[in-house]
mmCIF file of C-alpha atoms in Angstrom:
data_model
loop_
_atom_site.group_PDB
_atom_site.id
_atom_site.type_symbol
_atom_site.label_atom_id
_atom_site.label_comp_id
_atom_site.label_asym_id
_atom_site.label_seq_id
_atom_site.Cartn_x
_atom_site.Cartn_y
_atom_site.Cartn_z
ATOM 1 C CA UNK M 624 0.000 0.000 0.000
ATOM 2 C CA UNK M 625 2.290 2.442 1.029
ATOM 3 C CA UNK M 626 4.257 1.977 -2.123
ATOM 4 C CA UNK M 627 1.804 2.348 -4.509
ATOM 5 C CA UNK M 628 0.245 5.321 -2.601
ATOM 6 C CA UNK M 629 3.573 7.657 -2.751
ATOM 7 C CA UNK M 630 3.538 6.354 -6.381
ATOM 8 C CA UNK M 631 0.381 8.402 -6.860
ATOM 9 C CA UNK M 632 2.214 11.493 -4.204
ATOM 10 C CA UNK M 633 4.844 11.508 -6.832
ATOM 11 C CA UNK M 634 3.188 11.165 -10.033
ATOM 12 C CA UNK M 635 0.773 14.220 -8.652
ATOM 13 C CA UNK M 636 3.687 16.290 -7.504
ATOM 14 C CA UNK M 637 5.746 15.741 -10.850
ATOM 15 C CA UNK M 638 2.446 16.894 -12.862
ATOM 16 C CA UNK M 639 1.104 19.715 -10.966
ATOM 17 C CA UNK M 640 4.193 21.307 -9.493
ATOM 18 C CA UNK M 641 3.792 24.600 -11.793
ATOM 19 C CA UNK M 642 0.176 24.843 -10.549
ATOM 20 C CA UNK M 643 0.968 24.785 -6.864
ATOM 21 C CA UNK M 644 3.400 27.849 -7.130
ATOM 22 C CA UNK M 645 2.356 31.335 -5.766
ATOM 23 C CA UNK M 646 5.231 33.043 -7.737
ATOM 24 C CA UNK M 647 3.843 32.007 -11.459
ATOM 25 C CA UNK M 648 2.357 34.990 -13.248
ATOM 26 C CA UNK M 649 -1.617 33.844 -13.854
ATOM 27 C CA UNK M 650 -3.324 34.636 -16.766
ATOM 28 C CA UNK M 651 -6.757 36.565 -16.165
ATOM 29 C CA UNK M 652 -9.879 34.942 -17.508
ATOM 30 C CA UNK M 653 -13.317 35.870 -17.420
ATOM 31 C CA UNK M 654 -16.398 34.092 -17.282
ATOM 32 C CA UNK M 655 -15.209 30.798 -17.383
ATOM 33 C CA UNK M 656 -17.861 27.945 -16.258
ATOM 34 C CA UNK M 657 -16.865 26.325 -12.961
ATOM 35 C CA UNK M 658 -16.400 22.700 -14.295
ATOM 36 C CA UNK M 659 -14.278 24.294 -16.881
ATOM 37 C CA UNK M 660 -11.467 25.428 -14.120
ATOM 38 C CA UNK M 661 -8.562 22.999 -13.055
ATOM 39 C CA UNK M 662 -8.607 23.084 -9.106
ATOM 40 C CA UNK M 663 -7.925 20.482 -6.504
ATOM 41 C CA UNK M 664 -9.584 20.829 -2.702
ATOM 42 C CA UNK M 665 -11.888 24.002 -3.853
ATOM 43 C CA UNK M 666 -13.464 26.102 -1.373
ATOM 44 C CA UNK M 667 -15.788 29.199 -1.286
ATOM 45 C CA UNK M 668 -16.362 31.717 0.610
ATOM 46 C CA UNK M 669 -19.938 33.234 0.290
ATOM 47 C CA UNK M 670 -19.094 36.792 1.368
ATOM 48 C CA UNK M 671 -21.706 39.074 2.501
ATOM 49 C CA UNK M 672 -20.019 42.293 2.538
ATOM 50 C CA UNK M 673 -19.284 42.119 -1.134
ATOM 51 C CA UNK M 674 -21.926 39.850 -1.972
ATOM 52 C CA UNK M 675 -19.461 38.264 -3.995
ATOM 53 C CA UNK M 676 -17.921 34.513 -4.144
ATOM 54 C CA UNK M 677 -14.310 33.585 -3.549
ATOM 55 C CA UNK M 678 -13.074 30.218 -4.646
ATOM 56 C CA UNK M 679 -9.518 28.901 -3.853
ATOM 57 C CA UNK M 680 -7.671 25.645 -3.093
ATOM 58 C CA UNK M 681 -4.504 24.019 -4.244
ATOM 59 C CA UNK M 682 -2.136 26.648 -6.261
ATOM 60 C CA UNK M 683 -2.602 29.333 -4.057
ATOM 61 C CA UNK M 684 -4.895 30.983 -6.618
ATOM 62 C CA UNK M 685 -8.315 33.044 -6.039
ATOM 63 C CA UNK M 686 -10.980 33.098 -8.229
ATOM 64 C CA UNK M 687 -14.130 35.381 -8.134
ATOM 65 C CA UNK M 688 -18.236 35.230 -9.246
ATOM 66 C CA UNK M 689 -21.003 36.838 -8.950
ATOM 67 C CA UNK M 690 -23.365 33.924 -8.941
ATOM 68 C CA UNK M 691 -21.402 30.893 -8.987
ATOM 69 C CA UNK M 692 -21.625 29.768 -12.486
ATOM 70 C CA UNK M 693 -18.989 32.302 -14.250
ATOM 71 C CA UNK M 694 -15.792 32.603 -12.641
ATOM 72 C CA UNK M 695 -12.890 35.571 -12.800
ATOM 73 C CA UNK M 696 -9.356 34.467 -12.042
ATOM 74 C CA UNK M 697 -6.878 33.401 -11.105
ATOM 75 C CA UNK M 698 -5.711 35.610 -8.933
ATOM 76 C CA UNK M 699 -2.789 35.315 -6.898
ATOM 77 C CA UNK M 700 -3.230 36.307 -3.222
ATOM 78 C CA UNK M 701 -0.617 34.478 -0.487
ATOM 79 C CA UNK M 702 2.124 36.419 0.112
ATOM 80 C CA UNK M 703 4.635 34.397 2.076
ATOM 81 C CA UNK M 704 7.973 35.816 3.650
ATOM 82 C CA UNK M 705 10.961 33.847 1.486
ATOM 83 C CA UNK M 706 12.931 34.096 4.555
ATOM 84 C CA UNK M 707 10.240 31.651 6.866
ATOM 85 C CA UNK M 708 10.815 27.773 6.839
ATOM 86 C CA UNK M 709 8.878 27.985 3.521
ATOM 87 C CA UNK M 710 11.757 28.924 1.818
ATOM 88 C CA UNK M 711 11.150 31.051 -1.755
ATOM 89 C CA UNK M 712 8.770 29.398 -3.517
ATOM 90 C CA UNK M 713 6.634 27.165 -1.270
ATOM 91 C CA UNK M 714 3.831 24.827 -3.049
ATOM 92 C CA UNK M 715 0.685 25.650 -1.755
ATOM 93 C CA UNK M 716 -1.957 22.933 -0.776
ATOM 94 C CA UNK M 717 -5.775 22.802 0.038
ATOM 95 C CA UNK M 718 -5.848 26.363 0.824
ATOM 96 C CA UNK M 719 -9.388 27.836 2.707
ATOM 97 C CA UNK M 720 -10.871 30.978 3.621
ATOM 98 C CA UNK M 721 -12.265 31.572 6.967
ATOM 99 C CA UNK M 722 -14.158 34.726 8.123
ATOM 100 C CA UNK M 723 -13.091 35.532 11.960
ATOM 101 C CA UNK M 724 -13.663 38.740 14.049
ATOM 102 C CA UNK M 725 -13.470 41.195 11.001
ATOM 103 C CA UNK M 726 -10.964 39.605 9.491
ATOM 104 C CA UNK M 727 -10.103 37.042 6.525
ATOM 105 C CA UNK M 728 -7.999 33.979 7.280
ATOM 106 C CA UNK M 729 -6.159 31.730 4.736
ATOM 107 C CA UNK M 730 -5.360 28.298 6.463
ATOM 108 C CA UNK M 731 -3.143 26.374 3.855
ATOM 109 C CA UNK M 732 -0.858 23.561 3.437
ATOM 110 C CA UNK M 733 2.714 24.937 2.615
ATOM 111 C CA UNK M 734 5.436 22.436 1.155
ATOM 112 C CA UNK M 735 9.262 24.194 0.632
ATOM 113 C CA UNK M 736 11.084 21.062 -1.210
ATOM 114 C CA UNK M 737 14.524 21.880 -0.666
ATOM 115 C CA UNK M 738 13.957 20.998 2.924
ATOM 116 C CA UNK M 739 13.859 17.165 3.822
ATOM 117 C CA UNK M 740 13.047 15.946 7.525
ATOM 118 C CA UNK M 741 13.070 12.368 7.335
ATOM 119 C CA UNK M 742 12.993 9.521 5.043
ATOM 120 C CA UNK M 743 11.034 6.498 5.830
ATOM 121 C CA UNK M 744 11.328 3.576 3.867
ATOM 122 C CA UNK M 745 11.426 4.836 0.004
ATOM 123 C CA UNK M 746 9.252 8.053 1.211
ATOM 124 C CA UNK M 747 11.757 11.197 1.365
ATOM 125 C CA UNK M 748 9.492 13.546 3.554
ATOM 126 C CA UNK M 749 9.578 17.341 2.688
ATOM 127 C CA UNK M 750 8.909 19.958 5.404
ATOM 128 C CA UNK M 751 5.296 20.443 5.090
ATOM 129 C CA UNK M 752 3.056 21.814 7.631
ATOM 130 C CA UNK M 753 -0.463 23.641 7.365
ATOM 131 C CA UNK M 754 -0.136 27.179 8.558
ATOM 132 C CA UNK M 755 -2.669 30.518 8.377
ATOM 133 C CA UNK M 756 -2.256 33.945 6.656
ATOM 134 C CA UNK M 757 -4.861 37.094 7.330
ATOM 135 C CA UNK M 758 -6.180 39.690 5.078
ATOM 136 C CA UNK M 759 -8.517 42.475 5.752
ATOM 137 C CA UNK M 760 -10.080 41.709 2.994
ATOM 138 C CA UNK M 761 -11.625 38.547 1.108
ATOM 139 C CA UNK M 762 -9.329 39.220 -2.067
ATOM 140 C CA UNK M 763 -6.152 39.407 -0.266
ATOM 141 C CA UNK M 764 -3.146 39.870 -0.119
ATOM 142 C CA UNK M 765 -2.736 37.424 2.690
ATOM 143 C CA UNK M 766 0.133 37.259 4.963
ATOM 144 C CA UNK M 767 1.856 35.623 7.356
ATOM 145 C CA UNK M 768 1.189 36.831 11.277
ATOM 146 C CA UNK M 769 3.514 36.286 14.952
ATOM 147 C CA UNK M 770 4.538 33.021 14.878
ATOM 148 C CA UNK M 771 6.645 31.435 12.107
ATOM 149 C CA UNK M 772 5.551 28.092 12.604
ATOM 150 C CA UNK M 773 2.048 26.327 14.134
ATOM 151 C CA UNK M 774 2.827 22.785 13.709
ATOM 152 C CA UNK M 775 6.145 20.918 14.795
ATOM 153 C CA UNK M 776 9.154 20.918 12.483
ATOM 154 C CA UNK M 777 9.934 17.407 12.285
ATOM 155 C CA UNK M 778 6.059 16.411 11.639
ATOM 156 C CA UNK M 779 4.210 16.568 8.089
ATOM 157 C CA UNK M 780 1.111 18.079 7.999
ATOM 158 C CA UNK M 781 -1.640 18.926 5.820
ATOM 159 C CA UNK M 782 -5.473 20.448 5.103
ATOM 160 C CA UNK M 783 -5.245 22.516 7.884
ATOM 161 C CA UNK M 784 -8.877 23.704 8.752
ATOM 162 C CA UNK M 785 -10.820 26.103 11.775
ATOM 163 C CA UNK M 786 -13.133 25.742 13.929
ATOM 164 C CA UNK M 787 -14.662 27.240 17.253
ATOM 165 C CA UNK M 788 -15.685 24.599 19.350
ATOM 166 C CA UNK M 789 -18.136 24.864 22.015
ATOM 167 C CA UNK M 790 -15.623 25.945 24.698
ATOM 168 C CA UNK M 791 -15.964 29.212 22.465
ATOM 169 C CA UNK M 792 -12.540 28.752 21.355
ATOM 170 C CA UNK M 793 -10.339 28.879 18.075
ATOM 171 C CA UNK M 794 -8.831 25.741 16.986
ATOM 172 C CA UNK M 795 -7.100 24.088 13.981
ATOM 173 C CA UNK M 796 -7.781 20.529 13.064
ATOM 174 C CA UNK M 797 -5.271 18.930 10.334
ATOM 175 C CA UNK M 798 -3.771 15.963 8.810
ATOM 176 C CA UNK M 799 -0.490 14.320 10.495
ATOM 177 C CA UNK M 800 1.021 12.466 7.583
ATOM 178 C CA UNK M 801 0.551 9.049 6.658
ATOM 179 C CA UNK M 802 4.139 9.124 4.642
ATOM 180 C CA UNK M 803 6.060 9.518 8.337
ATOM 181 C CA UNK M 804 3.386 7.803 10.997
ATOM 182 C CA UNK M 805 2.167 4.716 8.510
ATOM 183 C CA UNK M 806 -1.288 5.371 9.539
ATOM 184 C CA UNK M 807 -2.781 8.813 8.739
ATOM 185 C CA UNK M 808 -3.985 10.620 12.011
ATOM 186 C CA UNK M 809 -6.478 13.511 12.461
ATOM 187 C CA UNK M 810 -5.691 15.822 14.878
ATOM 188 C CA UNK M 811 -6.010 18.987 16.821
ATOM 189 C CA UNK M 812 -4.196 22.038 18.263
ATOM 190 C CA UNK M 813 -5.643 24.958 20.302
ATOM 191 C CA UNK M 814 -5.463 28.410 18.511
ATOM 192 C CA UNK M 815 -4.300 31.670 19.789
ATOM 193 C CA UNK M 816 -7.483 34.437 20.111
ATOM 194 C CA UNK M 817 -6.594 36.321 16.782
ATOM 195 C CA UNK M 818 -5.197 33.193 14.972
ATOM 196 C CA UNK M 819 -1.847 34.601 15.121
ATOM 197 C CA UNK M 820 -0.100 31.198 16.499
ATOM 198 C CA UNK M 821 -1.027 27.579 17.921
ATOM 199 C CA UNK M 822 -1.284 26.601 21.688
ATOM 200 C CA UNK M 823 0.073 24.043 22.981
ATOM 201 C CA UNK M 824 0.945 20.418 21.114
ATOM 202 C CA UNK M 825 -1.743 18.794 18.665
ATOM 203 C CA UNK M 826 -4.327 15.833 19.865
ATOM 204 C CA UNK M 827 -5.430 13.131 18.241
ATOM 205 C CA UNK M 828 -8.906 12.562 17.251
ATOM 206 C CA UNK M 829 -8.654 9.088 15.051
ATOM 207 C CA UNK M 830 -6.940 7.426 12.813
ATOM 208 C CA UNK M 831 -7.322 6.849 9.153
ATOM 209 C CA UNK M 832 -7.630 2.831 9.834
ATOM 210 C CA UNK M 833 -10.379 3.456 12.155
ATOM 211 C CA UNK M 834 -12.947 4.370 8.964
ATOM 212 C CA UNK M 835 -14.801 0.605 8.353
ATOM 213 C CA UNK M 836 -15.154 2.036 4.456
ATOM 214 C CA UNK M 837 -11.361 3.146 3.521
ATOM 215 C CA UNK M 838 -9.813 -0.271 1.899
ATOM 216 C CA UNK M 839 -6.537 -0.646 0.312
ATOM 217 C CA UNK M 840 -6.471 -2.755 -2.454
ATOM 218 C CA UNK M 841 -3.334 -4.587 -2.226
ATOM 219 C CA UNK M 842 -3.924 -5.956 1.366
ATOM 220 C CA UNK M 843 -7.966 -5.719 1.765
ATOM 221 C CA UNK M 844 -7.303 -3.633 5.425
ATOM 222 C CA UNK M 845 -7.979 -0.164 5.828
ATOM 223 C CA UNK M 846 -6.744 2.726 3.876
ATOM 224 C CA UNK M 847 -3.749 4.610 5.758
ATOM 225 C CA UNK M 848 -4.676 7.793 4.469
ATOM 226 C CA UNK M 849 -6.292 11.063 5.898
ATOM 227 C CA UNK M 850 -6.868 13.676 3.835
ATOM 228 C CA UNK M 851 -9.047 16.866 3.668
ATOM 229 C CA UNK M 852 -11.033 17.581 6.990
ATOM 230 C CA UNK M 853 -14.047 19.919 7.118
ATOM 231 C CA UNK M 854 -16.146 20.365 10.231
ATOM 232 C CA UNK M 855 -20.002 20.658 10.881
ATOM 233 C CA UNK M 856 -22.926 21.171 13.241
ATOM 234 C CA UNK M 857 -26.075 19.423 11.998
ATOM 235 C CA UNK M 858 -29.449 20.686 12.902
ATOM 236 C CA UNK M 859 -29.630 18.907 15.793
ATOM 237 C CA UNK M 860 -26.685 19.732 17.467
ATOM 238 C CA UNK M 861 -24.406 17.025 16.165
ATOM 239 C CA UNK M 862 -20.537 17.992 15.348
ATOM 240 C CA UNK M 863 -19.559 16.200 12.212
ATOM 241 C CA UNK M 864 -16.602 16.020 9.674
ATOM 242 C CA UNK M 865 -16.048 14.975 6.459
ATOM 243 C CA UNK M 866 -12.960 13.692 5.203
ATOM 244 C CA UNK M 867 -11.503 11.912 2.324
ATOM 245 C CA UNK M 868 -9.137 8.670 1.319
ATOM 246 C CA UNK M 869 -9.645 5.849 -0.851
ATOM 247 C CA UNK M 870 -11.172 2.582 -1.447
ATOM 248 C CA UNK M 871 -8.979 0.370 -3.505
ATOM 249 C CA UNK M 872 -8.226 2.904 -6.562
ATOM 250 C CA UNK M 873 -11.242 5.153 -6.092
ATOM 251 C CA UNK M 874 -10.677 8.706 -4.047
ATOM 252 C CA UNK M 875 -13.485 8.475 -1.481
ATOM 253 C CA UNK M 876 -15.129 10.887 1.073
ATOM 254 C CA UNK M 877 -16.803 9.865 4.061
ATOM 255 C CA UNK M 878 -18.458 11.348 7.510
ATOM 256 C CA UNK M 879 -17.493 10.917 10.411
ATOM 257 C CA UNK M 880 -19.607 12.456 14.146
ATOM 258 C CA UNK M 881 -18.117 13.018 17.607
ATOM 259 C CA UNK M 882 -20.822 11.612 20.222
ATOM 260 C CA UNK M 883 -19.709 14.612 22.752
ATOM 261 C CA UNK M 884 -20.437 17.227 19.857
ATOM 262 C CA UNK M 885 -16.849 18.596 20.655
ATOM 263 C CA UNK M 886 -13.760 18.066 19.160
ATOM 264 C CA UNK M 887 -12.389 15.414 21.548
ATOM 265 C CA UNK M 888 -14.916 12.713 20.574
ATOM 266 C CA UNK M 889 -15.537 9.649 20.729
ATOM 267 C CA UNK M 890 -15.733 10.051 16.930
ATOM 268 C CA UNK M 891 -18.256 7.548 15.109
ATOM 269 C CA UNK M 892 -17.821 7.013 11.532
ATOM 270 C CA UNK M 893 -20.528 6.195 8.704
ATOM 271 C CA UNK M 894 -20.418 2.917 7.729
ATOM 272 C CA UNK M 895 -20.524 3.935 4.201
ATOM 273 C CA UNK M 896 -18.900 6.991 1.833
ATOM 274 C CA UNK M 897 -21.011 9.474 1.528
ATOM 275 C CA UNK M 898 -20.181 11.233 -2.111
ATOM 276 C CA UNK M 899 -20.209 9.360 -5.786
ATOM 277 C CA UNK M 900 -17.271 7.532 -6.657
ATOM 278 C CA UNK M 901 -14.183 9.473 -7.180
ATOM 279 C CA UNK M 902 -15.303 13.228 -5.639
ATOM 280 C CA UNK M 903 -13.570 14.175 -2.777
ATOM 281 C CA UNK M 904 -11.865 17.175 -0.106
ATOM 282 C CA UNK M 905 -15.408 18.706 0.244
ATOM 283 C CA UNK M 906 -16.713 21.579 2.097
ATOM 284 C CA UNK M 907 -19.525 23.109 3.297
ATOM 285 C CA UNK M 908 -20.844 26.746 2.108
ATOM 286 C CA UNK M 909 -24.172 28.295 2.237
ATOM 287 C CA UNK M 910 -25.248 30.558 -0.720
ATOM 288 C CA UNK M 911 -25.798 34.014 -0.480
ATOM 289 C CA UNK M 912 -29.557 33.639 -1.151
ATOM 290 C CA UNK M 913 -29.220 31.183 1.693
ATOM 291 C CA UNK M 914 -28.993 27.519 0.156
ATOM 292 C CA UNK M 915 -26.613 25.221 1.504
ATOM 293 C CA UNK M 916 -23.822 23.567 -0.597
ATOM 294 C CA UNK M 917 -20.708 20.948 -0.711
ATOM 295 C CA UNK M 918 -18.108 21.851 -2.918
ATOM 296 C CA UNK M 919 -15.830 18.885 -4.115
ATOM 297 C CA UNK M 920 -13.679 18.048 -6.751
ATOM 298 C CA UNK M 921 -13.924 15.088 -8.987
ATOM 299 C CA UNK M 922 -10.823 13.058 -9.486
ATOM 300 C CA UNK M 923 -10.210 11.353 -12.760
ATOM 301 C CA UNK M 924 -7.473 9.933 -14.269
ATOM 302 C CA UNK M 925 -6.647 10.507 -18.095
ATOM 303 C CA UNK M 926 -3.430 8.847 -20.012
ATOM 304 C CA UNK M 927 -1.847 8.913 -16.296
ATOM 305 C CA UNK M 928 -2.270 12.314 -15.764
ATOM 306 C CA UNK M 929 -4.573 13.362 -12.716
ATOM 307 C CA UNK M 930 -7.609 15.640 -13.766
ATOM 308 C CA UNK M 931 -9.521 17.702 -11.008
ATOM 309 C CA UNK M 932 -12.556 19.829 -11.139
ATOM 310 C CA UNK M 933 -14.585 21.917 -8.735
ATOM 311 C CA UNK M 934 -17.913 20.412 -8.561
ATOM 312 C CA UNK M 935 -21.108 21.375 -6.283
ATOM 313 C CA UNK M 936 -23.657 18.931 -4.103
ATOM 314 C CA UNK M 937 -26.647 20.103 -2.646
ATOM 315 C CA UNK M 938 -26.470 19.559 0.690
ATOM 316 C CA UNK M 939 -29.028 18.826 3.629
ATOM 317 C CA UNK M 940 -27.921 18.485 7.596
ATOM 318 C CA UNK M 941 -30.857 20.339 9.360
ATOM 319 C CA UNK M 942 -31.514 16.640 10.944
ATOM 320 C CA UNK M 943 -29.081 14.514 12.631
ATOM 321 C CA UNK M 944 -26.332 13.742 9.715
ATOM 322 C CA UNK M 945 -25.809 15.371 6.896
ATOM 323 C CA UNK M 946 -27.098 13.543 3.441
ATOM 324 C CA UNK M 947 -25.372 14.299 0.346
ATOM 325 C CA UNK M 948 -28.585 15.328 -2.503
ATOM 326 C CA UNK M 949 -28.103 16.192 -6.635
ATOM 327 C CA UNK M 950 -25.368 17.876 -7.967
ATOM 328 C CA UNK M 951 -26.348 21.536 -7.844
ATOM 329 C CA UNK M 952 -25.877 23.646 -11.685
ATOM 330 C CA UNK M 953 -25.633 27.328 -10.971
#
């Protein structure tokens, strides 16, 4: 499994490397259809002050509508400092944009290559760790606050995302590697008040082979990979997450509840994925006429080469779990 799976790490890093770099120069286009754009991990920001859409993800890019269906971009918008641990040119993963006290927050994976932490088995680990930027603004520029890093050094980390929980406080919940650990974890760390730095060391909440629908196809036992958290609270009260990994060759997202309704847990999982075949690293968004959406990206692959689009789900979770309904055409 673990062979096979930093196969597909590599072959995705060798095609898409270009696309994950803030320094390229975009190309402006306008009114281009939203299954038309190339994006892995989208997510959108429904923003009320400027009644406007923002849509980013992996790349670091921004892209902007007016009602969903025709999109503006890209736009680049994360402004790192080339002296931090992300070196010059960092890739940028599974990027999200989070409203908080006045202020716009960019919670992203950041990857500098030229820096290796460990090697374990054939897998040469890069430093990688999720980390936030802030704009006053939705478009940006976003950059870095106080502390330089959020997440330990010597860990990989990924799809970094917020949430309050009902202690009224900020946290991040993100991805510890299964490349290093052998058995993808998510996890936890407490947030300073303004998002500026982390608190404390991270906590674990499960592990990817606790999921009964994740399979790997070489050994028929669970999938070892987490990927793509994204928190909830249904209309009854009930915390929730969806997250994402495979079943044999197919990417796969599933949902998973915590039976306190906080962060710690216990967390239950569906016995079943909850999305079609090959759509995952969803999130949740409601419209700005008030309908609630998942956006997703399908995952396809085409003469060996990876192809990723944004995609919307409408969405229902005003009972106790949240049930996946038609796609949704703007």
């Amino acid at each position: 499994m673990f062979i096979k799976t930093g196969i597909i790490v590599a072959l995705l890093t060798v095609q898409l490397t270009s696309a994950f770099s803030q320094n390229r120069v975009p190309v402006i286009r306008e009114n281009i259809p939203l299954d038309s754009i190339r994006l892995s991990d989208p997510c959108i920001l429904a923003d009320e002050r400027t009644s406007m859409y923002y849509m980013t993800g992996t790349g670091g890019m921004l892209w902007k509508s007016k009602d969903l269906k025709n999109w503006t971009g890209p736009f680049s918008v994360a402004k790192t400092d080339p002296e931090s641990w992300m070196g010059k040119n960092p890739m940028i993963w599974a990027a999200e944009l989070h409203p908080y006290k006045g202020k716009y927050y960019y919670f992203a994976t950041f990857t500098n290559r030229a820096v290796k932490i460990d090697t374990v088995g054939e897998n040469v680990i890069e430093r990688r760790a999720s980390h936030i930027l802030v704009s006053d603004k939705p478009e940006g520029p976003y950059v870095p606050m106080k502390d330089p890093t959020y997440l330990p050094a010597d860990k990989p980390t990924l799809d970094g995302t917020f949430w309050v929980d009902k202690d009224g406080k900020p946290y991040m919940v993100y991805c510890y590697e299964w490349l290093q650990n052998l058995n993808g974890t998510m996890e936890k760390i407490a947030l300073k008040p303004d998002l500026s730095g982390s608190i404390g060391e991270g906590k674990l909440l499960f592990r990817a082979s606790d999921s009964p629908w994740s399979r790997e196809k070489s050994t028929g036992g669970p999938n070892k990979v987490t990927d793509g958290p994204y928190l909830f609270r249904t209309g009854t009260g009930r915390l929730g997450m969806i997250w994402t990994s495979w079943i044999d060759d197919v990417y796969t997202q599933g949902a998973v509840y915590s039976k306190s309704g906080t962060l710690d847990g216990p967390w239950i999982h569906d016995k079943e994925p909850i999305t079609p075949p090959n759509y995952g690293h969803g999130m949740l968004f409601r419209t700005l006429t008030g309908k609630w959406l998942m956006s997703v990206h399908s995952h396809r692959n085409s003469n060996g080469r990876y192809i990723r689009n944004p995609h919307l789900f409408e969405v229902d979770f005003s009972g106790d779990k949240l049930i996946i309904g038609k796609p949704y055409i703007p």
